[in-house]
Amino acid sequence: MQPLTNIALIVTAVASFAKHVQATSTANGTMGNTMSVQWGSCEPFGYPNTTLSCGLFEVPLDYHDRSAGHGRISVIKANATGDRQGTFFFNPGGPGGSGLASLVEGDFYATLLDFTGGNYDVVSWDPRGVGTFSIPGEVYCFGSLEEYNTFFNGTIEPKGIEMYGNFTDESDLRNLYAQADTMEQKYTEVGKMCAEHSEGKHLQYLATAATVRDMVALADALEGPGKPINYYGVSYGTFLGAWFVNMFPEARLSTRVGKVILDGVLDAIAFSKEELAIGWNKPVLHDADRLYEAFITGCALAGPQGCAITTEGQTPLELHASFQAILKTAHDAAVRDPTVPITSGTLRRDLLYPNMYSPSLWMAISNETMPAIFEEVAQEAQGLANATNARRADKELRSLFKRAENETQSYTTNAVLCADSVDSTGTLNMTDLFTHVVETSRDVSHMFGAIWPFQPYYCNYWPTRSVERYTGPFNKTLANPILVFGNTYDPITPYSGAKALADALGKSAGLVRMNGFGHSTLSSPSACVQGIVDAYIANGTVPQGEDTVCEVDDSFKIWPGITTRMILGT
């Protein structure tokens, strides 16, 4: 909870803001502002960083119906360090990612200033549904975390799906499908609870199209109406970017596009055609197992001196067998006693999968976190796990996954994804979703196909869709070419998404593949990637063709002496 003095400062800022910022409508549904954001300290927003500036920005809830009322977004800015040439807007992903937090944490704003050459202000924002001060605010459907846990107690929601292999055990299938009716009822109830909660009236205004228009309105306020917009989007931020470059203006030549970099591309084209409830997992998890294979390969190459979870001379296949044995132990313990905190479902969902995003974390995870958790699994198997260790292990897994559970479970990500989804046909039920999960586990990702919950699974039960959704085309001719990056192996945005968007845009996009592991090129350093970005920002040039490949720097060691190139070559 924010201190009362901070709340008072925000109230004062809002009042001042409302007096000074005026909105006027324009022909294409954007908002022009006669004055800019009233910048001030970030301390009232919870970020006591004197280098950065923060403010509030008023937006219409519906750009095509001003009678719907107004909302606001929180904005943060890092000033250019060199000769200022404009603004680069940044979205860190999600949906539901905080722009304010992303710039502050680890002084990432400094990385972005360097990345963009130092001649641009870097501006980000908490989109609708994100953070303490945005209106619409964070989407909560339960009054407390305790209420959430009680509601889903005894279901697969808290600890995931319990299975071994890829549903090779018929009893795992029976246990899963036995929950279909219960989960159908629960998800239906949650949809109603979300609609009835404090932000329920705003759910139709929480979506990507509105966030695109908010960014354009903010750019108009900061740089002047109609100016080209520079933008850097990562992960879901590329989805936002793909919509942006094709939405403005609604004409053949998109003149609002300045220098745009999309990194780790979520396939907006594919997701415009199919319900996300069944159209999400198979595409996004396409390369997820390759990341797991890279992890165990690198660990085996490092040996026990560098990676504590392997043994001397152990091959990657043998280490994989050890992992499967641990998963089987956790699975069997949970089947015997459903109250154990660590299950095969939580190991896959909370420990393994999120850490596939960042190879820079693999050494710490394998040397510090995994040995402790694997020891707890062994204790569970022997019936020796005690309450203190159980709580510690459960807390450690939750902190790894970084779920928004400070007060209760956030549903902002669900709200945005489902608002953007194509309309539900009304024919899907929970049994269909379970079948989709089983198929994904068997056909796409043995390790991660059965992760539960995934936010798009709610979309069949979500109470509303957005008042505006962009469904294409995605092949507009742009005033300036954009730069599109994808990794060879990415656990959530496979390279195919980057290629699909670049192919659709043709000469309006340059495509680059970083030959490495992890989510987006931010996952590993590459002088080649930075060189391409530098040239693009300096003079707007992009690589031509589909064969531009950048290697990860050999100076980047995932484990002592182990490089990306070594793992790729094994």
PDB file of C-alpha atoms in Angstrom, residues 59-315:
ATOM      1  CA  VAL A  59      -7.110   9.495 -22.291  1.00  0.00           C
ATOM      2  CA  PRO A  60     -10.652   8.825 -23.499  1.00  0.00           C
ATOM      3  CA  LEU A  61     -11.961   5.393 -22.567  1.00  0.00           C
ATOM      4  CA  ASP A  62     -13.302   4.993 -26.103  1.00  0.00           C
ATOM      5  CA  TYR A  63     -11.656   7.001 -28.877  1.00  0.00           C
ATOM      6  CA  HIS A  64     -14.755   6.612 -31.044  1.00  0.00           C
ATOM      7  CA  ASP A  65     -17.292   7.489 -28.335  1.00  0.00           C
ATOM      8  CA  ARG A  66     -16.183  10.327 -26.087  1.00  0.00           C
ATOM      9  CA  SER A  67     -19.347   9.991 -24.009  1.00  0.00           C
ATOM     10  CA  ALA A  68     -17.829   6.846 -22.447  1.00  0.00           C
ATOM     11  CA  GLY A  69     -15.710   9.100 -20.239  1.00  0.00           C
ATOM     12  CA  HIS A  70     -12.011   9.415 -19.524  1.00  0.00           C
ATOM     13  CA  GLY A  71      -9.218   7.398 -17.981  1.00  0.00           C
ATOM     14  CA  ARG A  72      -5.556   8.034 -17.367  1.00  0.00           C
ATOM     15  CA  ILE A  73      -2.179   6.350 -17.705  1.00  0.00           C
ATOM     16  CA  SER A  74       1.004   6.789 -15.693  1.00  0.00           C
ATOM     17  CA  VAL A  75       4.025   7.861 -17.758  1.00  0.00           C
ATOM     18  CA  ILE A  76       7.769   7.779 -17.106  1.00  0.00           C
ATOM     19  CA  LYS A  77      10.630   9.458 -18.961  1.00  0.00           C
ATOM     20  CA  ALA A  78      14.410   9.171 -19.091  1.00  0.00           C
ATOM     21  CA  ASN A  79      15.940  12.243 -20.728  1.00  0.00           C
ATOM     22  CA  ALA A  80      18.306  11.897 -23.671  1.00  0.00           C
ATOM     23  CA  THR A  81      21.960  12.006 -22.718  1.00  0.00           C
ATOM     24  CA  GLY A  82      23.108  13.522 -26.011  1.00  0.00           C
ATOM     25  CA  ASP A  83      21.685  15.970 -28.545  1.00  0.00           C
ATOM     26  CA  ARG A  84      17.960  15.289 -28.320  1.00  0.00           C
ATOM     27  CA  GLN A  85      16.350  14.138 -31.574  1.00  0.00           C
ATOM     28  CA  GLY A  86      12.951  13.101 -30.256  1.00  0.00           C
ATOM     29  CA  THR A  87      11.334  10.342 -28.197  1.00  0.00           C
ATOM     30  CA  PHE A  88      11.491   6.547 -28.289  1.00  0.00           C
ATOM     31  CA  PHE A  89       8.441   4.913 -26.757  1.00  0.00           C
ATOM     32  CA  PHE A  90       8.977   1.550 -25.082  1.00  0.00           C
ATOM     33  CA  ASN A  91       6.605  -1.266 -24.151  1.00  0.00           C
ATOM     34  CA  PRO A  92       8.142  -4.137 -22.121  1.00  0.00           C
ATOM     35  CA  GLY A  93       5.523  -6.767 -22.950  1.00  0.00           C
ATOM     36  CA  GLY A  94       2.852  -8.622 -21.069  1.00  0.00           C
ATOM     37  CA  PRO A  95       0.154  -7.683 -21.659  1.00  0.00           C
ATOM     38  CA  GLY A  96       0.127  -6.315 -18.169  1.00  0.00           C
ATOM     39  CA  GLY A  97       3.775  -5.276 -17.985  1.00  0.00           C
ATOM     40  CA  SER A  98       4.496  -2.026 -16.174  1.00  0.00           C
ATOM     41  CA  GLY A  99       6.397   0.519 -18.206  1.00  0.00           C
ATOM     42  CA  LEU A 100       7.332   2.420 -15.049  1.00  0.00           C
ATOM     43  CA  ALA A 101       8.710  -0.660 -13.313  1.00  0.00           C
ATOM     44  CA  SER A 102      10.543  -1.823 -16.442  1.00  0.00           C
ATOM     45  CA  LEU A 103      12.558   1.387 -16.723  1.00  0.00           C
ATOM     46  CA  VAL A 104      13.385   1.581 -13.027  1.00  0.00           C
ATOM     47  CA  GLU A 105      14.291  -2.038 -12.228  1.00  0.00           C
ATOM     48  CA  GLY A 106      18.001  -2.638 -12.655  1.00  0.00           C
ATOM     49  CA  ASP A 107      18.327   0.894 -14.097  1.00  0.00           C
ATOM     50  CA  PHE A 108      17.074  -0.519 -17.387  1.00  0.00           C
ATOM     51  CA  TYR A 109      16.406   3.019 -18.582  1.00  0.00           C
ATOM     52  CA  ALA A 110      20.189   3.427 -18.922  1.00  0.00           C
ATOM     53  CA  THR A 111      20.339   0.306 -21.110  1.00  0.00           C
ATOM     54  CA  LEU A 112      17.569   1.703 -23.303  1.00  0.00           C
ATOM     55  CA  LEU A 113      19.276   5.078 -23.586  1.00  0.00           C
ATOM     56  CA  ASP A 114      22.446   3.335 -24.765  1.00  0.00           C
ATOM     57  CA  PHE A 115      20.465   1.025 -27.044  1.00  0.00           C
ATOM     58  CA  THR A 116      18.822   3.969 -28.814  1.00  0.00           C
ATOM     59  CA  GLY A 117      22.027   5.978 -29.098  1.00  0.00           C
ATOM     60  CA  GLY A 118      21.457   8.451 -26.255  1.00  0.00           C
ATOM     61  CA  ASN A 119      19.843  11.050 -28.524  1.00  0.00           C
ATOM     62  CA  TYR A 120      16.250  10.227 -27.683  1.00  0.00           C
ATOM     63  CA  ASP A 121      14.176  10.558 -24.566  1.00  0.00           C
ATOM     64  CA  VAL A 122      12.932   7.103 -23.569  1.00  0.00           C
ATOM     65  CA  VAL A 123       9.285   7.134 -22.521  1.00  0.00           C
ATOM     66  CA  SER A 124       7.207   4.260 -21.243  1.00  0.00           C
ATOM     67  CA  TRP A 125       3.884   4.007 -19.503  1.00  0.00           C
ATOM     68  CA  ASP A 126       1.635   1.779 -17.433  1.00  0.00           C
ATOM     69  CA  PRO A 127      -1.071   0.834 -19.928  1.00  0.00           C
ATOM     70  CA  ARG A 128      -4.723   0.588 -19.023  1.00  0.00           C
ATOM     71  CA  GLY A 129      -5.220  -2.077 -16.399  1.00  0.00           C
ATOM     72  CA  VAL A 130      -1.657  -1.819 -15.078  1.00  0.00           C
ATOM     73  CA  GLY A 131      -0.362  -0.255 -11.918  1.00  0.00           C
ATOM     74  CA  THR A 132      -1.800   1.697  -9.023  1.00  0.00           C
ATOM     75  CA  PHE A 133      -2.679   4.953 -10.730  1.00  0.00           C
ATOM     76  CA  SER A 134      -3.934   3.982 -14.185  1.00  0.00           C
ATOM     77  CA  ILE A 135      -7.646   4.225 -14.945  1.00  0.00           C
ATOM     78  CA  PRO A 136      -8.935   1.629 -15.773  1.00  0.00           C
ATOM     79  CA  GLY A 137      -6.895   0.032 -13.019  1.00  0.00           C
ATOM     80  CA  GLU A 138      -5.536  -3.441 -12.381  1.00  0.00           C
ATOM     81  CA  VAL A 139      -8.158  -6.114 -12.992  1.00  0.00           C
ATOM     82  CA  TYR A 140      -9.014  -8.117  -9.885  1.00  0.00           C
ATOM     83  CA  CYS A 141     -11.782 -10.654  -9.731  1.00  0.00           C
ATOM     84  CA  PHE A 142     -11.257 -11.796  -6.126  1.00  0.00           C
ATOM     85  CA  GLY A 143     -11.195  -9.722  -2.970  1.00  0.00           C
ATOM     86  CA  SER A 144      -8.082 -11.394  -1.614  1.00  0.00           C
ATOM     87  CA  LEU A 145      -5.548 -14.096  -2.365  1.00  0.00           C
ATOM     88  CA  GLU A 146      -7.164 -16.215   0.346  1.00  0.00           C
ATOM     89  CA  GLU A 147     -10.503 -15.963  -1.479  1.00  0.00           C
ATOM     90  CA  TYR A 148      -8.811 -16.985  -4.736  1.00  0.00           C
ATOM     91  CA  ASN A 149      -7.116 -19.994  -3.120  1.00  0.00           C
ATOM     92  CA  THR A 150     -10.316 -21.101  -1.412  1.00  0.00           C
ATOM     93  CA  PHE A 151     -12.288 -20.799  -4.643  1.00  0.00           C
ATOM     94  CA  PHE A 152      -9.882 -23.015  -6.603  1.00  0.00           C
ATOM     95  CA  ASN A 153      -8.934 -25.369  -3.764  1.00  0.00           C
ATOM     96  CA  GLY A 154      -8.829 -28.974  -4.939  1.00  0.00           C
ATOM     97  CA  THR A 155      -8.574 -28.065  -8.646  1.00  0.00           C
ATOM     98  CA  ILE A 156      -5.679 -27.917 -11.104  1.00  0.00           C
ATOM     99  CA  GLU A 157      -5.563 -24.097 -10.960  1.00  0.00           C
ATOM    100  CA  PRO A 158      -3.184 -23.588  -7.982  1.00  0.00           C
ATOM    101  CA  LYS A 159      -0.581 -26.286  -8.708  1.00  0.00           C
ATOM    102  CA  GLY A 160      -1.095 -27.145 -12.355  1.00  0.00           C
ATOM    103  CA  ILE A 161      -1.796 -30.397 -14.149  1.00  0.00           C
ATOM    104  CA  GLU A 162      -0.256 -33.468 -12.595  1.00  0.00           C
ATOM    105  CA  MET A 163       1.141 -35.737 -15.273  1.00  0.00           C
ATOM    106  CA  TYR A 164       4.276 -37.627 -16.190  1.00  0.00           C
ATOM    107  CA  GLY A 165       5.836 -37.873 -19.651  1.00  0.00           C
ATOM    108  CA  ASN A 166       3.297 -36.581 -22.121  1.00  0.00           C
ATOM    109  CA  PHE A 167       0.196 -38.191 -20.626  1.00  0.00           C
ATOM    110  CA  THR A 168       1.535 -41.701 -21.163  1.00  0.00           C
ATOM    111  CA  ASP A 169      -0.155 -42.767 -17.924  1.00  0.00           C
ATOM    112  CA  GLU A 170      -3.883 -43.312 -18.492  1.00  0.00           C
ATOM    113  CA  SER A 171      -4.615 -42.472 -14.862  1.00  0.00           C
ATOM    114  CA  ASP A 172      -3.264 -38.945 -15.465  1.00  0.00           C
ATOM    115  CA  LEU A 173      -5.686 -38.541 -18.347  1.00  0.00           C
ATOM    116  CA  ARG A 174      -8.591 -39.803 -16.267  1.00  0.00           C
ATOM    117  CA  ASN A 175      -7.706 -37.458 -13.411  1.00  0.00           C
ATOM    118  CA  LEU A 176      -7.496 -34.484 -15.776  1.00  0.00           C
ATOM    119  CA  TYR A 177     -10.770 -35.077 -17.572  1.00  0.00           C
ATOM    120  CA  ALA A 178     -12.497 -35.771 -14.248  1.00  0.00           C
ATOM    121  CA  GLN A 179     -12.005 -32.048 -13.474  1.00  0.00           C
ATOM    122  CA  ALA A 180     -13.623 -30.827 -16.715  1.00  0.00           C
ATOM    123  CA  ASP A 181     -17.088 -30.127 -15.279  1.00  0.00           C
ATOM    124  CA  THR A 182     -15.683 -28.463 -12.159  1.00  0.00           C
ATOM    125  CA  MET A 183     -13.293 -26.248 -14.104  1.00  0.00           C
ATOM    126  CA  GLU A 184     -16.042 -25.372 -16.589  1.00  0.00           C
ATOM    127  CA  GLN A 185     -18.125 -24.131 -13.689  1.00  0.00           C
ATOM    128  CA  LYS A 186     -15.210 -22.328 -12.022  1.00  0.00           C
ATOM    129  CA  TYR A 187     -14.112 -20.459 -15.149  1.00  0.00           C
ATOM    130  CA  THR A 188     -17.705 -19.490 -15.918  1.00  0.00           C
ATOM    131  CA  GLU A 189     -18.047 -18.120 -12.389  1.00  0.00           C
ATOM    132  CA  VAL A 190     -14.761 -16.226 -12.625  1.00  0.00           C
ATOM    133  CA  GLY A 191     -15.947 -14.543 -15.821  1.00  0.00           C
ATOM    134  CA  LYS A 192     -19.042 -13.332 -13.994  1.00  0.00           C
ATOM    135  CA  MET A 193     -17.021 -12.242 -10.953  1.00  0.00           C
ATOM    136  CA  CYS A 194     -14.659 -10.221 -13.148  1.00  0.00           C
ATOM    137  CA  ALA A 195     -17.607  -8.475 -14.798  1.00  0.00           C
ATOM    138  CA  GLU A 196     -19.067  -7.624 -11.389  1.00  0.00           C
ATOM    139  CA  HIS A 197     -15.807  -6.450  -9.806  1.00  0.00           C
ATOM    140  CA  SER A 198     -14.773  -2.803  -9.514  1.00  0.00           C
ATOM    141  CA  GLU A 199     -13.148  -2.692 -12.955  1.00  0.00           C
ATOM    142  CA  GLY A 200     -15.794  -4.841 -14.642  1.00  0.00           C
ATOM    143  CA  LYS A 201     -17.429  -1.841 -16.280  1.00  0.00           C
ATOM    144  CA  HIS A 202     -14.128  -1.033 -17.991  1.00  0.00           C
ATOM    145  CA  LEU A 203     -13.233  -4.460 -19.391  1.00  0.00           C
ATOM    146  CA  GLN A 204     -14.352  -3.523 -22.910  1.00  0.00           C
ATOM    147  CA  TYR A 205     -11.847  -0.644 -22.887  1.00  0.00           C
ATOM    148  CA  LEU A 206      -8.849  -2.775 -21.874  1.00  0.00           C
ATOM    149  CA  ALA A 207      -7.298  -3.904 -25.131  1.00  0.00           C
ATOM    150  CA  THR A 208      -4.453  -3.419 -27.577  1.00  0.00           C
ATOM    151  CA  ALA A 209      -6.187  -1.018 -29.976  1.00  0.00           C
ATOM    152  CA  ALA A 210      -6.885   1.406 -27.140  1.00  0.00           C
ATOM    153  CA  THR A 211      -3.273   1.161 -25.951  1.00  0.00           C
ATOM    154  CA  VAL A 212      -2.043   1.884 -29.494  1.00  0.00           C
ATOM    155  CA  ARG A 213      -4.224   4.987 -29.601  1.00  0.00           C
ATOM    156  CA  ASP A 214      -3.033   6.027 -26.126  1.00  0.00           C
ATOM    157  CA  MET A 215       0.571   5.873 -27.366  1.00  0.00           C
ATOM    158  CA  VAL A 216      -0.265   7.913 -30.457  1.00  0.00           C
ATOM    159  CA  ALA A 217      -2.079  10.493 -28.330  1.00  0.00           C
ATOM    160  CA  LEU A 218       0.899  10.636 -25.961  1.00  0.00           C
ATOM    161  CA  ALA A 219       3.253  11.108 -28.910  1.00  0.00           C
ATOM    162  CA  ASP A 220       1.062  13.937 -30.192  1.00  0.00           C
ATOM    163  CA  ALA A 221       1.310  15.599 -26.791  1.00  0.00           C
ATOM    164  CA  LEU A 222       5.077  15.189 -26.454  1.00  0.00           C
ATOM    165  CA  GLU A 223       6.300  15.651 -30.042  1.00  0.00           C
ATOM    166  CA  GLY A 224       3.449  17.416 -31.789  1.00  0.00           C
ATOM    167  CA  PRO A 225       0.400  16.111 -33.711  1.00  0.00           C
ATOM    168  CA  GLY A 226       1.081  13.973 -36.763  1.00  0.00           C
ATOM    169  CA  LYS A 227       4.807  13.475 -36.220  1.00  0.00           C
ATOM    170  CA  PRO A 228       6.393  10.062 -36.915  1.00  0.00           C
ATOM    171  CA  ILE A 229       6.489   7.873 -33.804  1.00  0.00           C
ATOM    172  CA  ASN A 230       9.618   5.993 -32.736  1.00  0.00           C
ATOM    173  CA  TYR A 231       8.853   2.795 -30.850  1.00  0.00           C
ATOM    174  CA  TYR A 232      10.637  -0.196 -29.325  1.00  0.00           C
ATOM    175  CA  GLY A 233       8.451  -3.165 -28.368  1.00  0.00           C
ATOM    176  CA  VAL A 234       9.454  -6.482 -26.813  1.00  0.00           C
ATOM    177  CA  SER A 235       7.292  -9.637 -26.591  1.00  0.00           C
ATOM    178  CA  TYR A 236       3.644  -8.494 -26.374  1.00  0.00           C
ATOM    179  CA  GLY A 237       5.044  -5.058 -27.173  1.00  0.00           C
ATOM    180  CA  THR A 238       5.633  -6.390 -30.704  1.00  0.00           C
ATOM    181  CA  PHE A 239       1.935  -7.293 -30.932  1.00  0.00           C
ATOM    182  CA  LEU A 240       1.185  -3.710 -29.973  1.00  0.00           C
ATOM    183  CA  GLY A 241       3.754  -2.562 -32.534  1.00  0.00           C
ATOM    184  CA  ALA A 242       2.344  -4.704 -35.337  1.00  0.00           C
ATOM    185  CA  TRP A 243      -1.079  -3.189 -34.732  1.00  0.00           C
ATOM    186  CA  PHE A 244       0.356   0.328 -34.520  1.00  0.00           C
ATOM    187  CA  VAL A 245       2.273   0.289 -37.807  1.00  0.00           C
ATOM    188  CA  ASN A 246      -0.793  -1.017 -39.648  1.00  0.00           C
ATOM    189  CA  MET A 247      -3.467   1.089 -37.905  1.00  0.00           C
ATOM    190  CA  PHE A 248      -2.181   4.630 -38.510  1.00  0.00           C
ATOM    191  CA  PRO A 249      -3.534   6.200 -40.466  1.00  0.00           C
ATOM    192  CA  GLU A 250      -6.316   4.093 -41.942  1.00  0.00           C
ATOM    193  CA  ALA A 251      -4.872   4.579 -45.394  1.00  0.00           C
ATOM    194  CA  ARG A 252      -2.455   2.790 -47.705  1.00  0.00           C
ATOM    195  CA  LEU A 253       0.666   4.645 -46.579  1.00  0.00           C
ATOM    196  CA  SER A 254       1.292   4.551 -42.821  1.00  0.00           C
ATOM    197  CA  THR A 255       2.972   7.901 -42.219  1.00  0.00           C
ATOM    198  CA  ARG A 256       2.962   7.819 -38.402  1.00  0.00           C
ATOM    199  CA  VAL A 257       5.659   5.147 -38.425  1.00  0.00           C
ATOM    200  CA  GLY A 258       9.081   6.492 -37.519  1.00  0.00           C
ATOM    201  CA  LYS A 259      11.851   4.188 -36.361  1.00  0.00           C
ATOM    202  CA  VAL A 260      10.216   1.047 -35.005  1.00  0.00           C
ATOM    203  CA  ILE A 261      12.038  -1.958 -33.513  1.00  0.00           C
ATOM    204  CA  LEU A 262      10.092  -5.129 -32.717  1.00  0.00           C
ATOM    205  CA  ASP A 263      11.977  -7.793 -30.779  1.00  0.00           C
ATOM    206  CA  GLY A 264      10.649 -11.265 -29.904  1.00  0.00           C
ATOM    207  CA  VAL A 265       7.560 -11.149 -32.108  1.00  0.00           C
ATOM    208  CA  LEU A 266       4.187 -12.440 -30.997  1.00  0.00           C
ATOM    209  CA  ASP A 267       2.399 -13.484 -34.175  1.00  0.00           C
ATOM    210  CA  ALA A 268      -0.369 -10.901 -34.537  1.00  0.00           C
ATOM    211  CA  ILE A 269      -1.366 -12.299 -37.926  1.00  0.00           C
ATOM    212  CA  ALA A 270      -2.029 -15.818 -36.646  1.00  0.00           C
ATOM    213  CA  PHE A 271      -3.841 -14.617 -33.530  1.00  0.00           C
ATOM    214  CA  SER A 272      -6.213 -12.470 -35.576  1.00  0.00           C
ATOM    215  CA  LYS A 273      -7.741 -15.597 -37.093  1.00  0.00           C
ATOM    216  CA  GLU A 274      -8.472 -18.033 -34.266  1.00  0.00           C
ATOM    217  CA  GLU A 275      -9.858 -18.061 -30.739  1.00  0.00           C
ATOM    218  CA  LEU A 276      -6.927 -17.650 -28.378  1.00  0.00           C
ATOM    219  CA  ALA A 277      -8.258 -20.358 -26.065  1.00  0.00           C
ATOM    220  CA  ILE A 278      -7.175 -22.981 -28.594  1.00  0.00           C
ATOM    221  CA  GLY A 279      -4.987 -20.883 -30.890  1.00  0.00           C
ATOM    222  CA  TRP A 280      -2.339 -19.834 -28.375  1.00  0.00           C
ATOM    223  CA  ASN A 281      -0.350 -22.718 -26.954  1.00  0.00           C
ATOM    224  CA  LYS A 282       0.722 -24.670 -30.001  1.00  0.00           C
ATOM    225  CA  PRO A 283       2.249 -21.677 -31.852  1.00  0.00           C
ATOM    226  CA  VAL A 284       3.946 -20.006 -28.872  1.00  0.00           C
ATOM    227  CA  LEU A 285       5.412 -23.240 -27.435  1.00  0.00           C
ATOM    228  CA  HIS A 286       6.796 -24.411 -30.772  1.00  0.00           C
ATOM    229  CA  ASP A 287      10.452 -24.040 -29.700  1.00  0.00           C
ATOM    230  CA  ALA A 288      10.087 -24.274 -25.913  1.00  0.00           C
ATOM    231  CA  ASP A 289      11.561 -27.779 -25.647  1.00  0.00           C
ATOM    232  CA  ARG A 290      14.604 -26.648 -27.630  1.00  0.00           C
ATOM    233  CA  LEU A 291      15.358 -24.211 -24.786  1.00  0.00           C
ATOM    234  CA  TYR A 292      15.132 -27.007 -22.239  1.00  0.00           C
ATOM    235  CA  GLU A 293      17.467 -29.118 -24.391  1.00  0.00           C
ATOM    236  CA  ALA A 294      19.917 -26.211 -24.551  1.00  0.00           C
ATOM    237  CA  PHE A 295      19.757 -25.844 -20.776  1.00  0.00           C
ATOM    238  CA  ILE A 296      20.578 -29.478 -20.029  1.00  0.00           C
ATOM    239  CA  THR A 297      23.210 -29.569 -22.794  1.00  0.00           C
ATOM    240  CA  GLY A 298      25.027 -26.539 -21.420  1.00  0.00           C
ATOM    241  CA  CYS A 299      24.806 -27.871 -17.881  1.00  0.00           C
ATOM    242  CA  ALA A 300      26.280 -31.234 -18.931  1.00  0.00           C
ATOM    243  CA  LEU A 301      29.076 -29.451 -20.818  1.00  0.00           C
ATOM    244  CA  ALA A 302      29.860 -27.348 -17.749  1.00  0.00           C
ATOM    245  CA  GLY A 303      30.113 -30.429 -15.522  1.00  0.00           C
ATOM    246  CA  PRO A 304      29.536 -30.445 -11.765  1.00  0.00           C
ATOM    247  CA  GLN A 305      32.215 -27.773 -11.257  1.00  0.00           C
ATOM    248  CA  GLY A 306      30.041 -25.273 -13.131  1.00  0.00           C
ATOM    249  CA  CYS A 307      26.551 -26.775 -12.877  1.00  0.00           C
ATOM    250  CA  ALA A 308      25.635 -28.411  -9.585  1.00  0.00           C
ATOM    251  CA  ILE A 309      22.742 -30.518 -10.859  1.00  0.00           C
ATOM    252  CA  THR A 310      24.876 -32.706 -13.122  1.00  0.00           C
ATOM    253  CA  THR A 311      27.532 -35.309 -12.345  1.00  0.00           C
ATOM    254  CA  GLU A 312      30.988 -35.940 -13.754  1.00  0.00           C
ATOM    255  CA  GLY A 313      30.808 -37.286 -17.305  1.00  0.00           C
ATOM    256  CA  GLN A 314      27.023 -37.150 -17.467  1.00  0.00           C
ATOM    257  CA  THR A 315      25.695 -36.674 -21.006  1.00  0.00           C
TER     258      THR A 315
END
